[in-house]
mmCIF file of C-alpha atoms in Angstrom:
data_model
loop_
_atom_site.group_PDB
_atom_site.id
_atom_site.type_symbol
_atom_site.label_atom_id
_atom_site.label_comp_id
_atom_site.label_asym_id
_atom_site.label_seq_id
_atom_site.Cartn_x
_atom_site.Cartn_y
_atom_site.Cartn_z
ATOM 1 C CA MET A 1 98.923 90.808 118.325
ATOM 2 C CA ILE A 2 101.769 92.884 119.672
ATOM 3 C CA TRP A 3 99.447 95.787 120.546
ATOM 4 C CA LEU A 4 97.249 93.574 122.713
ATOM 5 C CA ARG A 5 100.159 92.441 124.846
ATOM 6 C CA PRO A 6 101.566 94.484 127.719
ATOM 7 C CA GLU A 7 104.859 96.228 127.041
ATOM 8 C CA GLN A 8 106.527 94.188 129.750
ATOM 9 C CA ALA A 9 105.645 91.229 131.929
ATOM 10 C CA PRO A 10 104.169 92.223 135.311
ATOM 11 C CA VAL A 11 107.074 90.551 137.104
ATOM 12 C CA GLY A 12 110.803 91.054 136.729
ATOM 13 C CA ARG A 13 113.022 94.076 136.539
ATOM 14 C CA PRO A 14 111.498 97.476 135.733
ATOM 15 C CA ALA A 15 111.473 98.384 132.056
ATOM 16 C CA GLU A 16 114.544 100.285 130.908
ATOM 17 C CA ARG A 17 113.265 100.981 127.424
ATOM 18 C CA SER A 18 109.938 101.424 125.689
ATOM 19 C CA ARG A 19 108.627 99.752 122.555
ATOM 20 C CA ARG A 20 108.499 103.176 120.944
ATOM 21 C CA GLU A 21 112.197 103.730 121.597
ATOM 22 C CA ILE A 22 113.088 100.281 120.254
ATOM 23 C CA THR A 23 110.863 100.776 117.207
ATOM 24 C CA ALA A 24 112.387 104.175 116.444
ATOM 25 C CA ALA A 25 115.888 102.668 116.564
ATOM 26 C CA ALA A 26 114.809 99.864 114.214
ATOM 27 C CA VAL A 27 113.268 102.347 111.764
ATOM 28 C CA GLU A 28 116.442 104.431 111.778
ATOM 29 C CA LEU A 29 118.542 101.329 111.147
ATOM 30 C CA ALA A 30 116.309 100.228 108.249
ATOM 31 C CA ASP A 31 116.319 103.722 106.747
ATOM 32 C CA ARG A 32 120.103 103.761 106.844
ATOM 33 C CA GLU A 33 121.000 100.202 105.852
ATOM 34 C CA GLY A 34 117.876 98.474 104.592
ATOM 35 C CA LEU A 35 115.457 95.985 106.052
ATOM 36 C CA ASP A 36 117.886 93.069 105.953
ATOM 37 C CA ALA A 37 120.062 94.902 108.478
ATOM 38 C CA VAL A 38 117.280 94.798 111.068
ATOM 39 C CA SER A 39 117.880 91.823 113.341
ATOM 40 C CA MET A 40 117.418 91.518 117.069
ATOM 41 C CA ARG A 41 121.168 91.160 117.509
ATOM 42 C CA ARG A 42 122.018 94.161 115.357
ATOM 43 C CA LEU A 43 119.324 96.292 116.946
ATOM 44 C CA ALA A 44 120.539 95.349 120.421
ATOM 45 C CA ALA A 45 124.058 96.432 119.474
ATOM 46 C CA THR A 46 122.686 99.749 118.205
ATOM 47 C CA LEU A 47 120.908 100.279 121.520
ATOM 48 C CA GLY A 48 123.933 99.182 123.515
ATOM 49 C CA THR A 49 122.268 96.187 125.105
ATOM 50 C CA GLY A 50 122.088 92.408 124.707
ATOM 51 C CA ALA A 51 119.807 90.732 122.183
ATOM 52 C CA ALA A 52 118.179 88.661 124.921
ATOM 53 C CA SER A 53 117.052 91.815 126.712
ATOM 54 C CA LEU A 54 115.061 92.970 123.679
ATOM 55 C CA TYR A 55 112.838 89.910 123.906
ATOM 56 C CA ARG A 56 111.460 91.364 127.126
ATOM 57 C CA TYR A 57 109.775 93.989 124.941
ATOM 58 C CA VAL A 58 109.388 92.405 121.488
ATOM 59 C CA ALA A 59 108.875 88.652 121.214
ATOM 60 C CA THR A 60 109.891 88.171 117.557
ATOM 61 C CA ARG A 61 111.341 90.018 114.588
ATOM 62 C CA ASP A 62 107.888 89.824 112.991
ATOM 63 C CA ASP A 63 106.510 91.794 115.930
ATOM 64 C CA LEU A 64 109.250 94.344 115.383
ATOM 65 C CA LEU A 65 108.398 94.670 111.679
ATOM 66 C CA ASP A 66 104.733 95.223 112.565
ATOM 67 C CA LEU A 67 105.696 97.923 115.049
ATOM 68 C CA MET A 68 107.924 99.587 112.468
ATOM 69 C CA THR A 69 105.208 99.594 109.796
ATOM 70 C CA ASP A 70 102.571 100.994 112.107
ATOM 71 C CA SER A 71 104.918 103.642 113.514
ATOM 72 C CA THR A 72 105.244 105.273 110.096
ATOM 73 C CA ALA A 73 101.514 106.034 110.108
ATOM 74 C CA ARG A 74 102.274 108.517 112.878
ATOM 75 C CA GLU A 75 103.777 110.754 110.187
ATOM 76 C CA TYR A 76 100.451 111.563 108.502
ATOM 77 C CA ARG A 77 98.963 115.020 109.000
ATOM 78 C CA LEU A 78 95.241 114.433 108.781
ATOM 79 C CA SER A 79 93.070 117.474 108.148
ATOM 80 C CA ALA A 80 89.317 117.647 108.542
ATOM 81 C CA PRO A 81 87.434 116.328 105.476
ATOM 82 C CA SER A 82 86.891 118.992 102.823
ATOM 83 C CA GLY A 83 83.728 117.495 101.358
ATOM 84 C CA ASP A 84 85.561 116.380 98.206
ATOM 85 C CA TRP A 85 86.226 112.714 98.951
ATOM 86 C CA GLN A 86 88.454 112.116 95.937
ATOM 87 C CA ALA A 87 90.706 115.095 96.697
ATOM 88 C CA ASP A 88 90.941 114.050 100.331
ATOM 89 C CA LEU A 89 91.865 110.454 99.460
ATOM 90 C CA LEU A 90 94.491 111.657 96.984
ATOM 91 C CA GLU A 91 95.938 113.857 99.723
ATOM 92 C CA ILE A 92 96.258 110.786 101.937
ATOM 93 C CA ALA A 93 97.905 108.940 99.061
ATOM 94 C CA HIS A 94 100.374 111.746 98.369
ATOM 95 C CA GLN A 95 101.373 111.725 102.028
ATOM 96 C CA ALA A 96 101.692 107.934 101.913
ATOM 97 C CA ARG A 97 103.966 108.253 98.902
ATOM 98 C CA GLN A 98 106.211 110.741 100.694
ATOM 99 C CA ILE A 99 106.355 108.557 103.811
ATOM 100 C CA MET A 100 107.252 105.468 101.779
ATOM 101 C CA ARG A 101 109.987 107.349 99.953
ATOM 102 C CA ARG A 102 111.419 108.460 103.296
ATOM 103 C CA HIS A 103 111.394 104.821 104.381
ATOM 104 C CA PRO A 104 112.373 102.800 101.263
ATOM 105 C CA TRP A 105 111.909 99.511 103.141
ATOM 106 C CA LEU A 106 108.245 100.277 103.847
ATOM 107 C CA PRO A 107 106.548 99.546 100.481
ATOM 108 C CA VAL A 108 107.541 95.881 100.472
ATOM 109 C CA LEU A 109 106.086 95.410 103.972
ATOM 110 C CA VAL A 110 102.871 97.200 103.015
ATOM 111 C CA VAL A 111 102.451 94.803 100.083
ATOM 112 C CA THR A 112 103.645 91.550 101.659
ATOM 113 C CA ARG A 113 102.556 91.874 105.300
ATOM 114 C CA PRO A 114 100.043 94.692 105.779
ATOM 115 C CA VAL A 115 99.262 95.421 109.405
ATOM 116 C CA LEU A 116 96.760 97.581 111.220
ATOM 117 C CA GLY A 117 98.057 98.871 114.534
ATOM 118 C CA PRO A 118 97.020 101.913 116.601
ATOM 119 C CA HIS A 119 98.353 104.512 114.151
ATOM 120 C CA GLY A 120 96.983 102.617 111.161
ATOM 121 C CA ILE A 121 93.601 102.512 112.900
ATOM 122 C CA ASP A 122 93.692 106.308 113.187
ATOM 123 C CA LEU A 123 94.388 106.524 109.458
ATOM 124 C CA LEU A 124 91.540 104.131 108.635
ATOM 125 C CA GLU A 125 89.170 106.118 110.856
ATOM 126 C CA HIS A 126 90.134 109.277 108.964
ATOM 127 C CA LEU A 127 89.494 107.609 105.602
ATOM 128 C CA LEU A 128 86.086 106.400 106.770
ATOM 129 C CA ASP A 129 85.357 109.930 107.984
ATOM 130 C CA VAL A 130 86.234 111.267 104.528
ATOM 131 C CA LEU A 131 83.866 108.702 102.989
ATOM 132 C CA ALA A 132 81.120 109.091 105.591
ATOM 133 C CA ASP A 133 78.639 110.519 103.080
ATOM 134 C CA HIS A 134 79.712 108.311 100.182
ATOM 135 C CA PRO A 135 77.006 105.753 99.222
ATOM 136 C CA ALA A 136 79.475 102.856 98.928
ATOM 137 C CA ASP A 137 78.987 100.076 101.446
ATOM 138 C CA PRO A 138 81.508 99.566 104.284
ATOM 139 C CA ALA A 139 83.189 96.613 102.561
ATOM 140 C CA HIS A 140 83.981 98.730 99.503
ATOM 141 C CA LYS A 141 85.341 101.513 101.703
ATOM 142 C CA LEU A 142 87.698 99.019 103.329
ATOM 143 C CA GLU A 143 88.713 97.861 99.852
ATOM 144 C CA ALA A 144 89.457 101.481 98.941
ATOM 145 C CA PHE A 145 91.761 101.724 101.956
ATOM 146 C CA ALA A 146 93.587 98.571 100.883
ATOM 147 C CA VAL A 147 93.832 99.696 97.248
ATOM 148 C CA LEU A 148 95.168 103.114 98.228
ATOM 149 C CA ASN A 149 97.917 101.572 100.342
ATOM 150 C CA ALA A 150 98.839 98.796 97.911
ATOM 151 C CA LEU A 151 98.893 100.930 94.755
ATOM 152 C CA THR A 152 100.931 103.622 96.476
ATOM 153 C CA ALA A 153 103.426 101.024 97.681
ATOM 154 C CA LEU A 154 103.743 99.483 94.210
ATOM 155 C CA PHE A 155 104.145 102.886 92.604
ATOM 156 C CA VAL A 156 106.908 103.852 95.041
ATOM 157 C CA GLN A 157 108.635 100.508 94.496
ATOM 158 C CA ASN A 158 108.664 101.218 90.762
ATOM 159 C CA GLU A 159 109.987 104.727 91.373
ATOM 160 C CA LEU A 160 112.790 103.456 93.570
ATOM 161 C CA ALA A 161 113.657 100.756 91.050
ATOM 162 C CA ALA A 162 113.706 103.178 88.113
ATOM 163 C CA SER A 163 117.241 104.294 88.897
ATOM 164 C CA ASP A 164 118.485 100.706 88.920
ATOM 165 C CA PRO A 165 120.584 99.793 85.844
ATOM 166 C CA SER A 166 118.422 96.729 85.185
ATOM 167 C CA SER A 167 115.350 98.954 84.873
ATOM 168 C CA GLN A 168 117.132 101.175 82.392
ATOM 169 C CA ARG A 169 118.144 98.107 80.378
ATOM 170 C CA ARG A 170 114.524 96.926 80.261
ATOM 171 C CA SER A 171 113.411 100.334 78.975
ATOM 172 C CA SER A 172 116.108 100.295 76.312
ATOM 173 C CA TYR A 173 115.039 96.822 75.200
ATOM 174 C CA LEU A 174 111.388 97.894 75.005
ATOM 175 C CA ARG A 175 112.378 100.796 72.750
ATOM 176 C CA HIS A 176 114.445 98.403 70.633
ATOM 177 C CA VAL A 177 111.463 96.058 70.222
ATOM 178 C CA ALA A 178 109.221 98.981 69.302
ATOM 179 C CA ALA A 179 111.686 100.186 66.682
ATOM 180 C CA ALA A 180 112.013 96.707 65.151
ATOM 181 C CA GLY A 181 108.389 96.794 63.988
ATOM 182 C CA THR A 182 107.657 93.155 64.890
ATOM 183 C CA HIS A 183 105.241 94.069 67.680
ATOM 184 C CA PRO A 184 102.990 96.827 66.331
ATOM 185 C CA ARG A 185 100.882 97.248 69.446
ATOM 186 C CA ILE A 186 103.958 97.747 71.613
ATOM 187 C CA ALA A 187 105.326 100.178 69.013
ATOM 188 C CA ALA A 188 102.062 102.149 69.099
ATOM 189 C CA MET A 189 102.116 102.217 72.884
ATOM 190 C CA VAL A 190 105.690 103.533 72.986
ATOM 191 C CA ALA A 191 104.914 106.108 70.300
ATOM 192 C CA ALA A 192 101.857 107.299 72.211
ATOM 193 C CA ALA A 193 103.747 107.677 75.480
ATOM 194 C CA GLN A 194 103.636 111.260 76.735
ATOM 195 C CA PRO A 195 106.940 112.051 78.458
ATOM 196 C CA GLU A 196 105.681 115.456 79.542
ATOM 197 C CA HIS A 197 103.421 113.730 82.045
ATOM 198 C CA THR A 198 105.201 113.618 85.362
ATOM 199 C CA SER A 199 105.125 110.647 87.706
ATOM 200 C CA HIS A 200 103.040 112.862 90.022
ATOM 201 C CA ASP A 201 100.389 113.185 87.296
ATOM 202 C CA ARG A 202 100.396 109.453 86.551
ATOM 203 C CA PHE A 203 100.174 108.566 90.219
ATOM 204 C CA ALA A 204 97.147 110.779 90.815
ATOM 205 C CA THR A 205 95.411 109.670 87.604
ATOM 206 C CA VAL A 206 95.864 105.941 88.151
ATOM 207 C CA LEU A 207 94.890 106.108 91.806
ATOM 208 C CA ALA A 208 91.799 108.214 91.122
ATOM 209 C CA ARG A 209 90.628 105.690 88.524
ATOM 210 C CA ALA A 210 91.189 102.791 90.886
ATOM 211 C CA LEU A 211 89.413 104.415 93.820
ATOM 212 C CA THR A 212 86.476 105.463 91.663
ATOM 213 C CA GLY A 213 86.210 101.906 90.367
ATOM 214 C CA VAL A 214 86.236 100.399 93.836
ATOM 215 C CA LEU A 215 83.787 102.857 95.355
ATOM 216 C CA GLY A 216 81.491 103.007 92.351
#
């Protein structure tokens, strides 16, 4: 793993850059132009160096993506546990949601290639501290960590996609189907929808149910 390898080989020229500096530049590039824009060549141009020189610090683009994902966990502000495990986990999730919205490329990496680097380890330690007195076994607590991250990522992906015209077309078609009367259960579901519920409310409700189910 990238975190178990030294930042630079013990021989050769002294390091001119740090992994943290390179990672920060990659995150900024992805925030601005999307994940597809992040290549070793493009990143090198952003840093004003040659692509070959970056391989002295990061062996592959996959390593770079792992560094980027883990670096975002530095943005959490972790308070001491309050004694209310559900409230504390929801606070983590709300922060995760804000972080993922600041970095729109992040949810897809959380879902497709989850990593656990130094900053992610700090977050996991905090979650286990929150759940220290919970009777669930360690395996279920790890599952809760995974569920929190994955559900938050999926929720943010849906939020980001909601403004896309294709999403609006799907919603219009669903309303059309409901109005046609040929699918009564769908019609009942649409009729029962409560638009006054904000996405914040839905997020907290769904996540609380999932975490309670996992932890028992």
